[in-house]
PDB file of C-alpha atoms in Angstrom:
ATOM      1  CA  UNK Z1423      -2.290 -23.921  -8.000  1.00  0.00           C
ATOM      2  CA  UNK Z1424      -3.786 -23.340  -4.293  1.00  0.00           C
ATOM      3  CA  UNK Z1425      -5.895 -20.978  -3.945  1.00  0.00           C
ATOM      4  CA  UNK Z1426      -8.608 -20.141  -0.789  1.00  0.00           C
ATOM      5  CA  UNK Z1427     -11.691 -18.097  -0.968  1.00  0.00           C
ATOM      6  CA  UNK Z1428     -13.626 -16.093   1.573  1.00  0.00           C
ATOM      7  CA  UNK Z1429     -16.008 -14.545   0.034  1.00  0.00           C
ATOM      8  CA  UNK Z1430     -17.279 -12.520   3.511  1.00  0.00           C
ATOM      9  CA  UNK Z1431     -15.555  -9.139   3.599  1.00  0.00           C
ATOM     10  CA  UNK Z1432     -17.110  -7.810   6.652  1.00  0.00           C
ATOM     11  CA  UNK Z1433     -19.829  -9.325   9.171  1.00  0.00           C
ATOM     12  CA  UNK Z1434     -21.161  -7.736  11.371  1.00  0.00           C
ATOM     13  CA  UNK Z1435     -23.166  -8.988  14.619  1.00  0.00           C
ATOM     14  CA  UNK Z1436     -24.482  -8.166  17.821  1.00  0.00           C
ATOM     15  CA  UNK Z1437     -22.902  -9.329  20.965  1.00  0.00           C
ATOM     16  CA  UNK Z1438     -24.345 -13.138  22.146  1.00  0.00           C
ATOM     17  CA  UNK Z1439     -25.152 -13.851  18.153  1.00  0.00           C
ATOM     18  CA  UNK Z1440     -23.624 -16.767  16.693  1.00  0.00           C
ATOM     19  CA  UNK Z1441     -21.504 -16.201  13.402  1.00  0.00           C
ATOM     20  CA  UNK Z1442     -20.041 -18.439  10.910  1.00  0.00           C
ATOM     21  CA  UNK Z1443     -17.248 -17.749   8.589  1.00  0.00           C
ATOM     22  CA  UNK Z1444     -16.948 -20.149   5.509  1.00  0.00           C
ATOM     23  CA  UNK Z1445     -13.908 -21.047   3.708  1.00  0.00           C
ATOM     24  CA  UNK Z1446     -13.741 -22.669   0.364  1.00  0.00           C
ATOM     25  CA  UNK Z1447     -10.446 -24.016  -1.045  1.00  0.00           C
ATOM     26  CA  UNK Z1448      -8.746 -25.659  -4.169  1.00  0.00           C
ATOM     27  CA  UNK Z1449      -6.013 -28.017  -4.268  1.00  0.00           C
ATOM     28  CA  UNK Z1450      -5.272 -30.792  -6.142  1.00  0.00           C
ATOM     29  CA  UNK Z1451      -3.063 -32.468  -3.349  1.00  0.00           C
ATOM     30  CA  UNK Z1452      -4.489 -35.727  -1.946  1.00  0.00           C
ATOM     31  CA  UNK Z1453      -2.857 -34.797   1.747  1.00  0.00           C
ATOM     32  CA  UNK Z1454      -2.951 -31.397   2.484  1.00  0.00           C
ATOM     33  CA  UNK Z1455      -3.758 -28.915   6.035  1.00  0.00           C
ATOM     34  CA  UNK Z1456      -6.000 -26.381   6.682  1.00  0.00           C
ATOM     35  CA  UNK Z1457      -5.866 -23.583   9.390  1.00  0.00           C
ATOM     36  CA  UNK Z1458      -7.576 -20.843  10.410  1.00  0.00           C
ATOM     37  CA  UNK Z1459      -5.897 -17.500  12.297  1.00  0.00           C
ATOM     38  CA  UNK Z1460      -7.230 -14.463  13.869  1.00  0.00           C
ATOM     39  CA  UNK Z1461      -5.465 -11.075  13.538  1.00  0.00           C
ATOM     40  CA  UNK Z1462      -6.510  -8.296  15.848  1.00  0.00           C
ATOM     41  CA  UNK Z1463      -5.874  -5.072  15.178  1.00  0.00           C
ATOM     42  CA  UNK Z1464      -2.204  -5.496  17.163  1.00  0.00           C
ATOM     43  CA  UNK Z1465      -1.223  -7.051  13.594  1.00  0.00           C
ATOM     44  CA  UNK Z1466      -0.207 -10.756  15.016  1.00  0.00           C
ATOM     45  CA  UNK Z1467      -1.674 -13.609  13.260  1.00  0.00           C
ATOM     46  CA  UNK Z1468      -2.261 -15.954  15.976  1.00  0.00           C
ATOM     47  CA  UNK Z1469      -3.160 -19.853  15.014  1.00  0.00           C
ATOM     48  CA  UNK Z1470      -6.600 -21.624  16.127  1.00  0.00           C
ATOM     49  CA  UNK Z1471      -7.124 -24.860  14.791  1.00  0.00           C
ATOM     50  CA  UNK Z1472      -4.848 -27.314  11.626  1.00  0.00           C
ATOM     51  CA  UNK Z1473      -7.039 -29.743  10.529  1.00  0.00           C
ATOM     52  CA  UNK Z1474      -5.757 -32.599   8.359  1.00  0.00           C
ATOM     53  CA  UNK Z1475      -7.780 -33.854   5.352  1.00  0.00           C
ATOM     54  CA  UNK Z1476      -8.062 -37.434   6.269  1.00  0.00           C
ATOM     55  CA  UNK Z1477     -10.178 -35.935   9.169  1.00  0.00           C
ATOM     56  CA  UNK Z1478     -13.518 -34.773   8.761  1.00  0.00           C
ATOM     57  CA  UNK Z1479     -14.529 -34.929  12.590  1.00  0.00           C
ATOM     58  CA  UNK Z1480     -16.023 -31.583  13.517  1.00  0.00           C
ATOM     59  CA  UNK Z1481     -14.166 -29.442  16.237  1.00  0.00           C
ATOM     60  CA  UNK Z1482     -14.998 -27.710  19.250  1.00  0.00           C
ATOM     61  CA  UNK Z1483     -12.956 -25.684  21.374  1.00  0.00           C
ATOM     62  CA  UNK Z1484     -15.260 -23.529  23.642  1.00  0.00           C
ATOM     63  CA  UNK Z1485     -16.863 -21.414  21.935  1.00  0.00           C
ATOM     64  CA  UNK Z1486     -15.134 -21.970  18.436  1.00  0.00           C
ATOM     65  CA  UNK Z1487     -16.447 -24.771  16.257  1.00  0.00           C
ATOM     66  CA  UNK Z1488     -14.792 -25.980  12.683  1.00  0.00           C
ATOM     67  CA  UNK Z1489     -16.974 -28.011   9.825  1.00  0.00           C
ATOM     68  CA  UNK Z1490     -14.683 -29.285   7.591  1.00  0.00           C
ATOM     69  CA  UNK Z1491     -16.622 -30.759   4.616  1.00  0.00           C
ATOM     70  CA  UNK Z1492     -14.360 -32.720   1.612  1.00  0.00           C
ATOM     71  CA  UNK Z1493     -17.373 -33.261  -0.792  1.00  0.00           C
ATOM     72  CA  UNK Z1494     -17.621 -29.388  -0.917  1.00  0.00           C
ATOM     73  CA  UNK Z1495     -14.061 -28.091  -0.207  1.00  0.00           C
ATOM     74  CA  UNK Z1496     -14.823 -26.013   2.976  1.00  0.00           C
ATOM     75  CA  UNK Z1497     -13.705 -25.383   6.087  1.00  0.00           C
ATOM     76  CA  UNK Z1498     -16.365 -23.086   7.737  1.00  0.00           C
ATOM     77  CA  UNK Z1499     -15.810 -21.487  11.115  1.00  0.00           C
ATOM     78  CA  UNK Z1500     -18.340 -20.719  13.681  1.00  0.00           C
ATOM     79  CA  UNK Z1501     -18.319 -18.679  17.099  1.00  0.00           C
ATOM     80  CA  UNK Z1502     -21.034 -19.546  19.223  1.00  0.00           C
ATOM     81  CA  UNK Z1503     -22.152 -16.541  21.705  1.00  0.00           C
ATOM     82  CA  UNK Z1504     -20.151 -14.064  19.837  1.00  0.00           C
ATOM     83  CA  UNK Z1505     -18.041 -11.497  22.106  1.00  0.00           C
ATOM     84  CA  UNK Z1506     -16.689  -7.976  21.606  1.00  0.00           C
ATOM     85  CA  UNK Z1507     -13.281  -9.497  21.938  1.00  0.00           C
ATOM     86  CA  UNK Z1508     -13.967 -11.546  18.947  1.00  0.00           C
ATOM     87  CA  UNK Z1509     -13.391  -8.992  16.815  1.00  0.00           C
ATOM     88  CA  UNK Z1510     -10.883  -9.649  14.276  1.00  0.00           C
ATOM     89  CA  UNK Z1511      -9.805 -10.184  11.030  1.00  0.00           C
ATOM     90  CA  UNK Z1512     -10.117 -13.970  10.346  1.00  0.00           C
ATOM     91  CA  UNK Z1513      -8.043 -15.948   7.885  1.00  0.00           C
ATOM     92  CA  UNK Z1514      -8.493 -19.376   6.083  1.00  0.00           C
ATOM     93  CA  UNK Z1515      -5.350 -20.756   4.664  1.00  0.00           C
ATOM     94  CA  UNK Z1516      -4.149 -23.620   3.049  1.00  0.00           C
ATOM     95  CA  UNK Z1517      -0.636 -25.667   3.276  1.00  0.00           C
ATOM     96  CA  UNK Z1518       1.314 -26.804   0.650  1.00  0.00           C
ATOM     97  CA  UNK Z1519       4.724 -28.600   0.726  1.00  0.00           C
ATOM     98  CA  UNK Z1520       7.261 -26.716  -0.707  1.00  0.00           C
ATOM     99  CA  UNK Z1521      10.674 -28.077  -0.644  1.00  0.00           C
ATOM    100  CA  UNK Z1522      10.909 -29.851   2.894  1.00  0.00           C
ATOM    101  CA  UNK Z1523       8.070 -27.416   4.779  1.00  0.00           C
ATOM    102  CA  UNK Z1524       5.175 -26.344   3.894  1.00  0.00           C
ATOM    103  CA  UNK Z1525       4.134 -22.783   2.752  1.00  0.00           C
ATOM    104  CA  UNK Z1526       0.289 -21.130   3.500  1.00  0.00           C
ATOM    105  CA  UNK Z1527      -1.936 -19.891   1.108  1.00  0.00           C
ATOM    106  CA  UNK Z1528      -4.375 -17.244   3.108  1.00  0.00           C
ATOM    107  CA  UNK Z1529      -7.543 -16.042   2.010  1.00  0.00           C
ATOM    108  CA  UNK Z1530      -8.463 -12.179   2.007  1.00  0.00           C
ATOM    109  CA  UNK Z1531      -9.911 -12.575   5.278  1.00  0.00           C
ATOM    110  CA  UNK Z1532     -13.044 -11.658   7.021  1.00  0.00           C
ATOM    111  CA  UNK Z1533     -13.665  -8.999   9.229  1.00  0.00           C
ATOM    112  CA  UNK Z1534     -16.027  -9.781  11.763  1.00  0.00           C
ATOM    113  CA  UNK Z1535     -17.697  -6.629  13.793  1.00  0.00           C
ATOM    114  CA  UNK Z1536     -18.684  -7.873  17.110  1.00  0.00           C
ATOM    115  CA  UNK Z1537     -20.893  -4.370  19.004  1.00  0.00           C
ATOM    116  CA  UNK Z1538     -22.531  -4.249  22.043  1.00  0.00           C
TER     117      UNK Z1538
ATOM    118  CA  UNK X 173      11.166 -14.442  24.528  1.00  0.00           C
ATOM    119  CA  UNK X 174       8.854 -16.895  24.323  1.00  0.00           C
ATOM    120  CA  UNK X 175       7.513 -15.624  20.788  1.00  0.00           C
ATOM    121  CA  UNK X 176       8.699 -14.363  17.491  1.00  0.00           C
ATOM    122  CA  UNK X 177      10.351 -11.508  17.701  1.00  0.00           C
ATOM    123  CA  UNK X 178      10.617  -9.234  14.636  1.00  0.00           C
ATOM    124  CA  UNK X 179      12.157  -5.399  14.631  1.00  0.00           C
ATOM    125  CA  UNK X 180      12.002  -2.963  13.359  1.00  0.00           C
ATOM    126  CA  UNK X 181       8.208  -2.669  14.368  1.00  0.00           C
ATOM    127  CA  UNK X 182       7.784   0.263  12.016  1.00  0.00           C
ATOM    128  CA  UNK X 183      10.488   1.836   9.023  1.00  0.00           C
ATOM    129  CA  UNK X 184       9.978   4.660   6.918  1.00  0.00           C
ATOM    130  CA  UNK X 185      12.253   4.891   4.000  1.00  0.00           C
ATOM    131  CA  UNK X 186      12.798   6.978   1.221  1.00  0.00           C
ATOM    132  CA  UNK X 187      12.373   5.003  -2.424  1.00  0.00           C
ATOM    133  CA  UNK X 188      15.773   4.136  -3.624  1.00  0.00           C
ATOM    134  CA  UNK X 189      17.053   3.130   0.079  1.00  0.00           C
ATOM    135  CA  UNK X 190      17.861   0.327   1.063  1.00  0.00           C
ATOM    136  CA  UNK X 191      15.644  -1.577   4.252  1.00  0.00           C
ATOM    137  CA  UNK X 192      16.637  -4.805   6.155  1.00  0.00           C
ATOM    138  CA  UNK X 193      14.145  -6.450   8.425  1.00  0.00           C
ATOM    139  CA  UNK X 194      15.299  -8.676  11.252  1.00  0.00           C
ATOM    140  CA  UNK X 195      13.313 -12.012  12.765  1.00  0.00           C
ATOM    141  CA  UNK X 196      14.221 -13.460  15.494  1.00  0.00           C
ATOM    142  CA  UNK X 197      12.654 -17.386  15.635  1.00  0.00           C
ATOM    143  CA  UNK X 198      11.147 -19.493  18.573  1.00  0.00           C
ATOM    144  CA  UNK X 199      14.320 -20.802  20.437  1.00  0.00           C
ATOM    145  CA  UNK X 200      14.186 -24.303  18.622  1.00  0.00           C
ATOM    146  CA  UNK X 201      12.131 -24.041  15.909  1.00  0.00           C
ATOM    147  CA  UNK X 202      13.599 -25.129  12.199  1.00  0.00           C
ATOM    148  CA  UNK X 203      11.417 -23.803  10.040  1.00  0.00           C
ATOM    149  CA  UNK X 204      10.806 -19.978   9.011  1.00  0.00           C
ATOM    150  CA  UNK X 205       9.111 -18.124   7.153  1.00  0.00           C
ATOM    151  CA  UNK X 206       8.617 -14.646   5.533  1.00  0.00           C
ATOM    152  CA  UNK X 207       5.210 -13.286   4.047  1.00  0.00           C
ATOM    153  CA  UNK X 208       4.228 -10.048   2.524  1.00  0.00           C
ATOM    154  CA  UNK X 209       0.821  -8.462   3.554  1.00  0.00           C
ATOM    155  CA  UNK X 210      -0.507  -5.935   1.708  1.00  0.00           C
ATOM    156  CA  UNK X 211      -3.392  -3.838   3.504  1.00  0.00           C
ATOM    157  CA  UNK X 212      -6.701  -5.500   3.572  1.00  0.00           C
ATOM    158  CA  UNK X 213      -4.950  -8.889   1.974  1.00  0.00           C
ATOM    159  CA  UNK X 214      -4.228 -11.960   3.164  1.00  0.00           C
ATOM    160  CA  UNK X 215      -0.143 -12.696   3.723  1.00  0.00           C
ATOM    161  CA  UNK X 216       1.354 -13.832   0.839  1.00  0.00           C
ATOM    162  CA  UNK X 217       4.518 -16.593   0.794  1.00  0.00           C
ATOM    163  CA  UNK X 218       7.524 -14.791   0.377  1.00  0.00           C
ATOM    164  CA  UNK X 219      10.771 -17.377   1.181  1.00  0.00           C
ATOM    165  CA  UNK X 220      11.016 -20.458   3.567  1.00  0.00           C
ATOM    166  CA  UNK X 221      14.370 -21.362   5.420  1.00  0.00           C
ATOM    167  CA  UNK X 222      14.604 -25.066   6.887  1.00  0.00           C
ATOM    168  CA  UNK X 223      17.758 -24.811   9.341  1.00  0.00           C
ATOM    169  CA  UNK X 224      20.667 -22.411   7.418  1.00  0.00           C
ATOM    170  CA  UNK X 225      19.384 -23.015   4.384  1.00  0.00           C
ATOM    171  CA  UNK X 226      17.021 -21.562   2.249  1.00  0.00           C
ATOM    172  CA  UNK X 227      14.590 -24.168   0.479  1.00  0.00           C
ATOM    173  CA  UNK X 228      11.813 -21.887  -1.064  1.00  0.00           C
ATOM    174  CA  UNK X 229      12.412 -18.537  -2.581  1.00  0.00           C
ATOM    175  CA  UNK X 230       9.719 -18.357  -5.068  1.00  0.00           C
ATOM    176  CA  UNK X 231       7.249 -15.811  -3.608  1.00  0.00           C
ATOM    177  CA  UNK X 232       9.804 -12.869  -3.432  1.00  0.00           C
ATOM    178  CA  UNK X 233       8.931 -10.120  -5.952  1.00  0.00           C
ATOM    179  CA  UNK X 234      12.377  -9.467  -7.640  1.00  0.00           C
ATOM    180  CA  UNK X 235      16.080  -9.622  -7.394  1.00  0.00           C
ATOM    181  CA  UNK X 236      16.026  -6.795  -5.326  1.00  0.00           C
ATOM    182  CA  UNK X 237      14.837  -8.976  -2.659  1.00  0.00           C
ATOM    183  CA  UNK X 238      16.975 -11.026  -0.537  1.00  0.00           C
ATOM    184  CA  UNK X 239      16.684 -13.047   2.833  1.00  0.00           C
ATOM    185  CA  UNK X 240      19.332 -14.999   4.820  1.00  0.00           C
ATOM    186  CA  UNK X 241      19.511 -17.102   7.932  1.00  0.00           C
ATOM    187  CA  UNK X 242      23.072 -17.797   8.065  1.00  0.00           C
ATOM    188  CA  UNK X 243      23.516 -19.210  11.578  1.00  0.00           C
ATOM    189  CA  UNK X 244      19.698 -21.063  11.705  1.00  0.00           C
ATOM    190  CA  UNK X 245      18.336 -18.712  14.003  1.00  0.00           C
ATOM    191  CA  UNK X 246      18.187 -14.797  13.600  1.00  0.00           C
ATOM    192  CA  UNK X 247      16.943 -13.941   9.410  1.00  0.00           C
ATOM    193  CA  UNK X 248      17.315 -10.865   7.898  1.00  0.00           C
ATOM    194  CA  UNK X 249      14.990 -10.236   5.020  1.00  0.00           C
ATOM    195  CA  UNK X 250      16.599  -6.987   2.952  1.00  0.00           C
ATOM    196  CA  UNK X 251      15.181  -5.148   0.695  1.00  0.00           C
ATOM    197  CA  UNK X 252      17.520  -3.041  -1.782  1.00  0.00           C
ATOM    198  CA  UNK X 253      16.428   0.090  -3.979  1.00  0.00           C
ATOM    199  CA  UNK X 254      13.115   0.513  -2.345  1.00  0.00           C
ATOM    200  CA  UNK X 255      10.104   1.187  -4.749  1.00  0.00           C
ATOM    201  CA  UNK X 256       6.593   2.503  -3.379  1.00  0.00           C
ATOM    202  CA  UNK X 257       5.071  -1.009  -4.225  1.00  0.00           C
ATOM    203  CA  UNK X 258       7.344  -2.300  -1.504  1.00  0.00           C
ATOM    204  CA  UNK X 259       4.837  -0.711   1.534  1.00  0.00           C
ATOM    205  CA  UNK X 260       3.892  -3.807   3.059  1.00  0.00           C
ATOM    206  CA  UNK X 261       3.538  -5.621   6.322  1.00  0.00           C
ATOM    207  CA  UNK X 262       6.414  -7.724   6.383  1.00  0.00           C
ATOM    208  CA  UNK X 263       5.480 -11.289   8.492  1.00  0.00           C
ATOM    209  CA  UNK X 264       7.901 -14.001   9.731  1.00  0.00           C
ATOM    210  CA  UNK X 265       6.826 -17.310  11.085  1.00  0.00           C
ATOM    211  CA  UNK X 266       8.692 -20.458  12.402  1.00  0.00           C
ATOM    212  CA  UNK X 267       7.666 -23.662  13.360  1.00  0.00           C
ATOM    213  CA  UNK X 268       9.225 -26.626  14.986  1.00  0.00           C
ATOM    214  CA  UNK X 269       9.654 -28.932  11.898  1.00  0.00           C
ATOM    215  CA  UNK X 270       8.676 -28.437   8.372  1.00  0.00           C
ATOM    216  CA  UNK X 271       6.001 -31.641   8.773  1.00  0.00           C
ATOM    217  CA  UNK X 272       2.804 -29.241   8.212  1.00  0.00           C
ATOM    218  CA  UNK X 273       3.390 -27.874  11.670  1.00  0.00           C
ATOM    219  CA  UNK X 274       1.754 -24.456  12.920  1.00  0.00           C
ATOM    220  CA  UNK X 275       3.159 -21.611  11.963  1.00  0.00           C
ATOM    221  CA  UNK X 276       3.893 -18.941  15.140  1.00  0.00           C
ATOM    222  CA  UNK X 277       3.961 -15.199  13.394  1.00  0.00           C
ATOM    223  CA  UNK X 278       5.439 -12.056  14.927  1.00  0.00           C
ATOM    224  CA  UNK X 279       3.853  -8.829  15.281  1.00  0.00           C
ATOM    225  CA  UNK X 280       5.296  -7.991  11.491  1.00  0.00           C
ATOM    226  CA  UNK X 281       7.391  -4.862  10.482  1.00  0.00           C
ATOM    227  CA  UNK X 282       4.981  -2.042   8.812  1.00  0.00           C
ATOM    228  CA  UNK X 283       7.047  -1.083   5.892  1.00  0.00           C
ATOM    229  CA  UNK X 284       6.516   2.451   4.229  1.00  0.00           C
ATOM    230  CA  UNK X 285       8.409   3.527   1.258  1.00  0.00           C
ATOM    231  CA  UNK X 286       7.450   7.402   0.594  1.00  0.00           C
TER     232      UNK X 286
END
């Protein structure tokens, strides 16, 4: 079975610090996708980044980076500079194919606290 | 709209009534979902419809569940004889093929069975 752990409840930082979130998963799929989301507090789970397991390139989109390591089954997230409007919960989750699609296995999450 | 759209935003419901949420897909998009968040959890895989039909029903909790996309757009996930372990968010995605693609989520229906 799938599974994804966060083990980071709640982090938090002061504004301008960086933070990384870490994401460890289990599969036993040769081909499978990873993703993270953020969900503010207005409840909507909004995508960031899929990242294929064939591809271990790092990613950077502005601020947000992604280290996707195979050898130790994580995806870890990082925001450089962090910003009040950061503040989220963050989820890690993990696709599987299920009949013609492909369902997500989510984390718990991580709430990151980002103060002035 | 250029989202998904999911009503109501919030029910209330005795236990022993029945609910029925309502999604309303990306214009275009195939697949959909529904997923079950319980507070401070992560969404959990409830049913996945590809078109009409529905492919994956394995994540929804009993019989007393039941979700149906009859035309390939609108789906209506309903809930009969409510029970207190039913208070949930209640999440619907789409995406444009089944292929692994993003999934788009509404704003969920807050579910609360007193």
């Amino acid at each position: 079975a799938q599974k994804v752990t966060q083990a980071q409840t709640e982090i938090s930082v002061v504004e301008k610090e960086d933070v990384t979130l870490d994401c460890v998963y289990e599969t036993r799929d040769t081909t499978y996708y990873l993703f993270w989301y953020k969900q503010p507090p207005s409840g909507e789970l909004v995508f960031l980044i899929r990242r294929n397991s064939f591809d271990e390139q790092n990613e950077i989109s502005g601020r947000y980076s992604w280290n996707f390591q195979k050898s130790t089954s994580s995806f870890n997230f990082t925001i450089t500079a962090s910003q009040v409007v950061d503040s989220a919960v963050y989820f890690c989750a993990l696709s599987e194919y299920t009949g013609g699609g492909n369902k997500l296995t989510f984390g718990t999450g991580t709430q990151l606290k980002v103060e002035l | 709209g250029a989202g998904v759209s999911q009503s109501p935003r919030y029910k209330v419901a005795k236990r022993g009534q029945d609910v029925a949420l309502r999604c309303d897909p990306i214009s275009g998009h195939v697949s959909l979902f529904w997923y079950q968040q319980a507070l401070g959890q992560g969404p959990e895989f409830l049913t996945y419809f590809q078109n009409e039909a529905q492919l994956d029903k394995s994540g929804l909790p009993s019989d007393r569940f039941f979700a149906e996309r009859p035309e390939g757009s609108v789906s209506t996930l309903k809930i009969q004889r409510t029970q207190q372990e039913d208070s949930a968010v209640y999440l619907c995605a789409s995406s444009r093929t089944g292929d692994h693609q993003p999934q788009h989520f509404g704003d969920g229906t807050r579910l609360s069975i007193l």
